[in-house]
Amino acid sequence: MAKIVLGIGSSHGPMLVTETDIWDARVPFDKVVRHAWRNGSYSFDELVTARKDENLGRMVSKQVWDEQQVRCQSSIEKLADAFADAKIDVAVVIGNDQMEIFDERLIPAFAVHYGETITNYEFSDERMAAVPVGVAPAIPGYIPKGGAEYPGHPELARHIIRQVMDDNFDVAAMNGMPKPETPHAWGFIFRRIMRDNPVPTVMVTVNAFYPPNQPSVRRCYDLGKSIVKAIESWRSDARVALIASGGLTHFVVDEGIDRTFLDALRNKDIDAVEALGEGVFQDGTSELKNWVPVAGAMAEVGLEPDVLDYVPCYRSEAGTGNAMGFVCWR
């Protein structure tokens, strides 16, 4: 039977694929929108006031950002080395879409791609013009020049679909991509963790971001256990990796939430994650739910987490930014 030999969790945000000179490019946008933080909704100025005692301004400098980027890139390379060393035959990558291939007309809570090919074509000029301020420079970090096509794994994907359906997960099934680009959650993994040479991959989508059908923490955890059942009952000698893409807290960094989450991974304590409350898992912080299925799977198979680094990357005194986490289960 197939064997799960590796687990990976990696952040994927634009700060990881852009120069630190433009890490503050999104701050003007931060100042005009409201932000989810600690079960509430805050303006930029309200966050500055609420967090003034943290003295976050000390974290907003080119020197700090350069040091943080070195740490982040080192961890990414370590994860890529671990992936290469594990001689993986097929990967199951769990991520979320941010209106890249789905939109409000149809957002599945869970979806599994079972097609032969995963397309990751470059944006049209029209599509690029619609990219939010500060995001355009990051696009090459997710889509290679000239675009790419990556191998899916229909056999394993169909087996996963059947198993999770048997376990009462009514997943959407995708034989092709709704749009010709790969959402950045997967594009980052293909480009950086697999170093532009992807193994056949099953994409599993979690609707972490968008109400009203965001799955709960417990539901995501149980999905991971169901995926383990599928892989371990698949008649193959394949070596399989499970990879989570996204997180940690953003667009408001909350080191307390992140450390609770990472401690829960170490202790295999899903109850501690649930105890945070569903209200915490909003905006980018919701991407922690991409990690939860992998955590559930790793607890089932007995692989132990190694937290390579945790780097809270602030871009403003309000605490906006992206906390970066890098974990390997072996």
Coordinates of C-alpha atoms in Angstrom, one line a residue:
M1 CA 0.0 0.0 0.0
A2 CA 1.0 3.6 -0.4
K3 CA 2.9 5.3 2.5
I4 CA 2.8 8.8 3.8
V5 CA 6.5 9.6 4.4
L6 CA 6.5 13.4 4.7
G7 CA 4.4 16.3 5.8
I8 CA 5.1 20.0 5.1
G9 CA 3.5 23.2 6.2
S10 CA 4.6 26.5 4.6
S11 CA 3.5 30.1 4.4
H12 CA 3.1 31.4 0.8
G13 CA 2.5 35.1 1.1
P14 CA 3.7 37.8 -1.4
M15 CA 6.3 39.0 1.1
L16 CA 8.1 35.7 0.5
V17 CA 8.4 36.2 -3.3
T18 CA 9.1 40.0 -3.4
E19 CA 12.0 42.2 -2.4
T20 CA 11.8 43.8 1.0
D21 CA 11.9 47.2 -0.6
I22 CA 8.2 46.8 -1.4
W23 CA 7.0 45.0 1.7
D24 CA 5.1 48.1 2.7
A25 CA 3.3 48.4 -0.7
R26 CA 0.0 47.2 0.8
V27 CA 0.0 49.6 3.7
P28 CA -2.1 52.3 1.9
F29 CA -4.7 49.5 1.3
D30 CA -4.4 48.4 4.9
K31 CA -5.4 52.0 5.9
V32 CA -8.8 52.0 4.1
V33 CA -10.2 48.6 4.9
R34 CA -11.3 46.9 8.1
H35 CA -9.4 44.0 9.6
A36 CA -10.4 40.8 11.4
W37 CA -8.5 40.5 14.7
R38 CA -9.3 38.6 17.9
N39 CA -12.9 38.0 17.0
G40 CA -13.5 41.6 16.1
S41 CA -13.3 44.1 13.2
Y42 CA -10.9 47.0 13.4
S43 CA -9.8 50.0 11.3
F44 CA -6.1 50.6 10.8
D45 CA -6.2 53.5 13.4
E46 CA -8.1 51.3 15.9
L47 CA -5.4 48.7 15.5
V48 CA -2.6 51.2 16.1
T49 CA -4.4 52.3 19.3
A50 CA -5.2 48.8 20.5
R51 CA -1.6 47.6 19.9
K52 CA 0.4 50.7 21.0
D53 CA 2.0 48.9 23.9
E54 CA 3.5 46.3 21.6
N55 CA 5.7 49.0 20.0
L56 CA 5.4 47.3 16.6
G57 CA 7.0 50.2 14.9
R58 CA 10.4 48.7 15.9
M59 CA 9.6 45.8 13.5
V60 CA 9.0 48.0 10.5
S61 CA 12.4 48.8 9.0
K62 CA 14.4 47.6 6.0
Q63 CA 17.0 46.2 8.3
V64 CA 14.5 44.0 10.2
W65 CA 12.8 43.0 7.0
D66 CA 16.1 41.9 5.3
E67 CA 17.0 39.8 8.4
Q68 CA 13.5 38.2 8.3
Q69 CA 13.7 37.5 4.6
V70 CA 17.0 35.6 5.0
R71 CA 15.4 33.5 7.7
C72 CA 12.3 32.8 5.6
Q73 CA 14.2 31.9 2.5
S74 CA 16.5 29.6 4.5
S75 CA 13.5 27.7 5.8
I76 CA 11.9 27.4 2.4
E77 CA 15.1 25.9 1.0
K78 CA 15.2 23.4 4.0
L79 CA 11.6 22.4 3.2
A80 CA 12.5 22.0 -0.5
D81 CA 15.6 19.9 0.4
A82 CA 13.4 17.7 2.6
F83 CA 10.9 17.2 -0.2
A84 CA 13.7 16.3 -2.6
D85 CA 15.4 13.9 -0.1
A86 CA 12.2 12.1 0.5
K87 CA 11.9 10.8 -3.1
I88 CA 8.2 11.6 -3.3
D89 CA 6.1 9.9 -6.0
V90 CA 2.9 11.9 -5.5
A91 CA 1.9 14.9 -3.3
V92 CA -1.4 15.9 -1.9
V93 CA -1.4 19.7 -1.5
I94 CA -4.0 21.4 0.6
G95 CA -4.7 25.1 0.0
N96 CA -7.4 27.7 -0.5
D97 CA -8.6 29.8 -3.4
Q98 CA -8.9 33.6 -3.1
M99 CA -11.4 34.2 -5.9
E100 CA -8.7 33.1 -8.4
I101 CA -10.5 30.1 -9.9
F102 CA -13.9 30.3 -8.1
D103 CA -16.1 33.3 -7.4
E104 CA -19.3 34.1 -5.4
R105 CA -21.4 32.1 -7.8
L106 CA -19.8 28.9 -6.6
I107 CA -17.5 28.3 -3.7
P108 CA -17.2 24.7 -2.6
A109 CA -16.4 24.0 1.1
F110 CA -14.0 21.3 -0.1
A111 CA -12.9 20.3 -3.6
V112 CA -10.5 17.7 -5.1
H113 CA -8.9 18.0 -8.5
Y114 CA -8.8 14.7 -10.3
G115 CA -7.7 15.8 -13.8
E116 CA -4.7 14.8 -15.7
T117 CA -3.3 18.3 -15.9
I118 CA -3.0 21.3 -13.6
T119 CA -2.7 24.5 -15.7
N120 CA -0.8 27.5 -14.5
Y121 CA -0.8 30.0 -17.4
E122 CA 0.3 33.6 -17.2
F123 CA -2.3 36.3 -16.6
S124 CA -3.8 38.2 -19.5
D125 CA -3.1 41.9 -19.6
E126 CA -6.8 42.4 -18.5
R127 CA -6.4 40.0 -15.6
M128 CA -3.1 41.6 -14.5
A129 CA -4.7 45.1 -14.5
A130 CA -7.3 43.8 -12.0
V131 CA -4.7 42.5 -9.5
P132 CA -4.8 44.4 -6.2
V133 CA -2.2 47.1 -5.4
G134 CA 1.1 45.7 -4.3
V135 CA 0.3 42.2 -5.5
A136 CA 1.4 42.3 -9.1
P137 CA 5.2 42.1 -8.3
A138 CA 4.5 38.8 -6.5
I139 CA 2.8 37.0 -9.4
P140 CA 6.0 35.6 -10.9
G141 CA 6.6 33.9 -7.6
Y142 CA 3.6 31.8 -8.3
I143 CA 3.5 31.5 -12.1
P144 CA 6.7 30.9 -14.1
K145 CA 7.4 33.0 -17.2
G146 CA 5.6 31.4 -20.1
G147 CA 3.3 29.6 -17.8
A148 CA 3.3 25.9 -17.0
E149 CA 1.4 22.6 -17.0
Y150 CA 1.8 20.2 -14.1
P151 CA 0.8 16.6 -13.7
G152 CA -2.2 15.7 -11.7
H153 CA -2.8 12.2 -10.3
P154 CA -6.3 11.1 -11.3
E155 CA -6.0 7.6 -9.8
L156 CA -5.2 8.7 -6.3
A157 CA -7.5 11.7 -6.6
R158 CA -10.5 9.5 -7.4
H159 CA -9.6 7.2 -4.6
I160 CA -9.5 10.1 -2.2
I161 CA -12.9 11.4 -3.5
R162 CA -14.5 8.0 -2.9
Q163 CA -13.0 7.6 0.6
V164 CA -13.9 11.0 1.8
M165 CA -17.4 10.6 0.4
D166 CA -17.7 7.4 2.3
D167 CA -16.7 9.3 5.4
N168 CA -19.5 11.9 4.8
F169 CA -17.5 14.7 3.2
D170 CA -19.5 15.9 0.2
V171 CA -16.6 17.2 -1.8
A172 CA -16.7 18.9 -5.2
A173 CA -14.8 17.1 -7.9
M174 CA -12.8 19.0 -10.5
N175 CA -11.7 17.3 -13.7
G176 CA -10.2 20.6 -14.9
M177 CA -9.4 24.0 -13.6
P178 CA -12.3 26.6 -13.7
K179 CA -9.7 29.1 -14.9
P180 CA -6.3 28.5 -16.5
E181 CA -4.2 29.7 -13.6
T182 CA -3.2 27.8 -10.5
P183 CA -4.2 29.7 -7.3
H184 CA -1.1 31.0 -5.6
A185 CA -1.5 28.6 -2.7
W186 CA -0.4 25.8 -5.0
G187 CA 1.7 27.9 -7.3
F188 CA 4.1 28.7 -4.4
I189 CA 4.5 25.0 -3.6
F190 CA 5.1 24.0 -7.2
R191 CA 7.7 26.8 -7.7
R192 CA 9.5 26.9 -4.3
I193 CA 9.0 23.6 -2.5
M194 CA 9.1 21.4 -5.6
R195 CA 11.5 23.8 -7.4
D196 CA 9.6 24.0 -10.6
N197 CA 9.7 20.3 -11.1
P198 CA 6.5 19.1 -9.5
V199 CA 5.6 15.4 -8.9
P200 CA 2.1 14.4 -9.8
T201 CA -0.1 16.3 -7.4
V202 CA -3.7 16.0 -6.0
M203 CA -5.0 19.5 -5.2
V204 CA -7.4 19.7 -2.3
T205 CA -9.2 23.0 -1.8
V206 CA -10.5 24.2 1.5
N207 CA -12.8 27.3 1.6
A208 CA -11.0 28.9 4.4
F209 CA -11.8 32.5 3.5
Y210 CA -15.3 33.0 2.5
P211 CA -18.6 32.8 4.5
P212 CA -21.1 31.3 4.7
N213 CA -19.7 27.8 4.1
Q214 CA -16.3 27.8 5.8
P215 CA -15.7 24.4 7.3
S216 CA -14.9 24.2 11.0
V217 CA -11.5 23.3 12.5
R218 CA -12.8 19.9 13.6
R219 CA -14.2 19.2 10.1
C220 CA -10.8 20.1 8.5
Y221 CA -9.0 17.8 11.0
D222 CA -11.3 14.9 10.3
L223 CA -10.8 15.5 6.5
G224 CA -7.1 14.9 7.1
K225 CA -7.8 11.6 8.8
S226 CA -10.1 10.6 6.0
I227 CA -7.3 11.4 3.4
V228 CA -5.0 9.1 5.4
K229 CA -7.5 6.3 5.1
A230 CA -7.6 6.9 1.3
I231 CA -3.8 6.9 0.9
E232 CA -3.2 3.9 3.1
S233 CA -5.8 1.8 1.3
W234 CA -4.6 2.8 -2.2
R235 CA -3.0 -0.2 -3.9
S236 CA 0.3 1.4 -4.7
D237 CA 3.9 1.4 -3.4
A238 CA 4.0 5.2 -3.9
R239 CA 5.7 7.5 -1.4
V240 CA 3.3 10.3 -0.6
A241 CA 3.8 13.8 0.9
L242 CA 1.0 15.9 2.4
I243 CA 1.6 19.6 2.1
A244 CA -0.3 22.6 3.7
S245 CA 0.0 25.9 2.0
G246 CA -0.8 29.2 3.7
G247 CA -0.9 31.1 7.0
L248 CA 0.1 31.9 9.5
T249 CA -1.8 34.9 11.0
H250 CA -2.5 37.7 8.6
F251 CA -3.5 40.3 7.5
V252 CA -3.1 41.2 11.1
V253 CA -0.2 39.4 12.7
D254 CA -1.0 37.8 16.1
E255 CA 2.0 36.1 17.6
G256 CA -0.1 34.6 20.5
I257 CA -2.4 32.8 18.1
D258 CA 0.5 31.6 16.0
R259 CA 2.4 30.2 19.0
T260 CA -0.7 28.5 20.4
F261 CA -1.2 26.9 17.0
L262 CA 2.4 25.8 16.6
D263 CA 2.4 24.4 20.1
A264 CA -0.8 22.5 19.3
L265 CA 1.0 20.9 16.3
R266 CA 3.8 19.8 18.5
N267 CA 1.4 18.4 21.1
K268 CA -1.1 16.9 18.6
D269 CA -3.7 18.9 20.4
I270 CA -6.6 19.8 18.1
D271 CA -8.7 20.8 21.1
A272 CA -6.4 23.8 21.7
V273 CA -6.9 24.9 18.1
E274 CA -10.7 24.5 18.4
A275 CA -10.6 26.5 21.7
L276 CA -9.4 29.6 19.8
G277 CA -12.9 29.9 18.4
E278 CA -14.0 30.0 14.8
G279 CA -14.1 33.8 14.9
V280 CA -10.3 33.8 14.9
F281 CA -10.1 32.0 11.6
Q282 CA -11.0 34.9 9.3
D283 CA -9.2 36.8 6.5
G284 CA -5.7 35.3 5.9
T285 CA -5.6 33.7 9.4
S286 CA -8.2 31.3 8.1
E287 CA -5.5 29.6 6.1
L288 CA -4.5 27.9 9.3
K289 CA -7.3 25.6 8.3
N290 CA -5.2 24.4 5.4
W291 CA -2.7 23.1 8.0
V292 CA -5.3 21.4 10.1
P293 CA -6.0 18.5 7.8
V294 CA -2.2 17.9 7.5
A295 CA -1.9 18.0 11.3
G296 CA -4.8 15.5 11.5
A297 CA -3.1 13.2 9.0
M298 CA 0.3 13.4 10.7
A299 CA -1.2 12.6 14.1
E300 CA -2.7 9.4 12.5
V301 CA 0.5 8.2 10.8
G302 CA 2.9 9.2 13.7
L303 CA 5.2 11.6 11.9
E304 CA 6.6 14.3 14.3
P305 CA 6.6 18.0 13.5
D306 CA 9.8 20.1 13.4
V307 CA 9.1 23.8 13.5
L308 CA 12.0 25.1 11.3
D309 CA 11.2 28.8 12.0
Y310 CA 8.5 31.2 12.9
V311 CA 8.9 34.7 11.5
P312 CA 6.3 37.4 12.3
C313 CA 6.7 39.9 9.4
Y314 CA 5.0 43.2 10.2
R315 CA 4.6 45.9 7.6
S316 CA 3.0 48.6 9.7
E317 CA 2.7 49.8 13.3
A318 CA -0.9 48.5 13.3
G319 CA 0.4 45.0 13.1
T320 CA -0.6 44.3 9.6
G321 CA 1.6 41.9 7.7
N322 CA 2.1 38.2 7.5
A323 CA 3.4 35.8 10.1
M324 CA 5.5 33.1 8.3
G325 CA 5.7 29.5 9.5
F326 CA 7.7 26.6 8.2
V327 CA 7.1 23.0 9.6
C328 CA 8.3 19.6 8.5
W329 CA 6.8 16.3 9.7
R330 CA 9.1 13.3 9.3

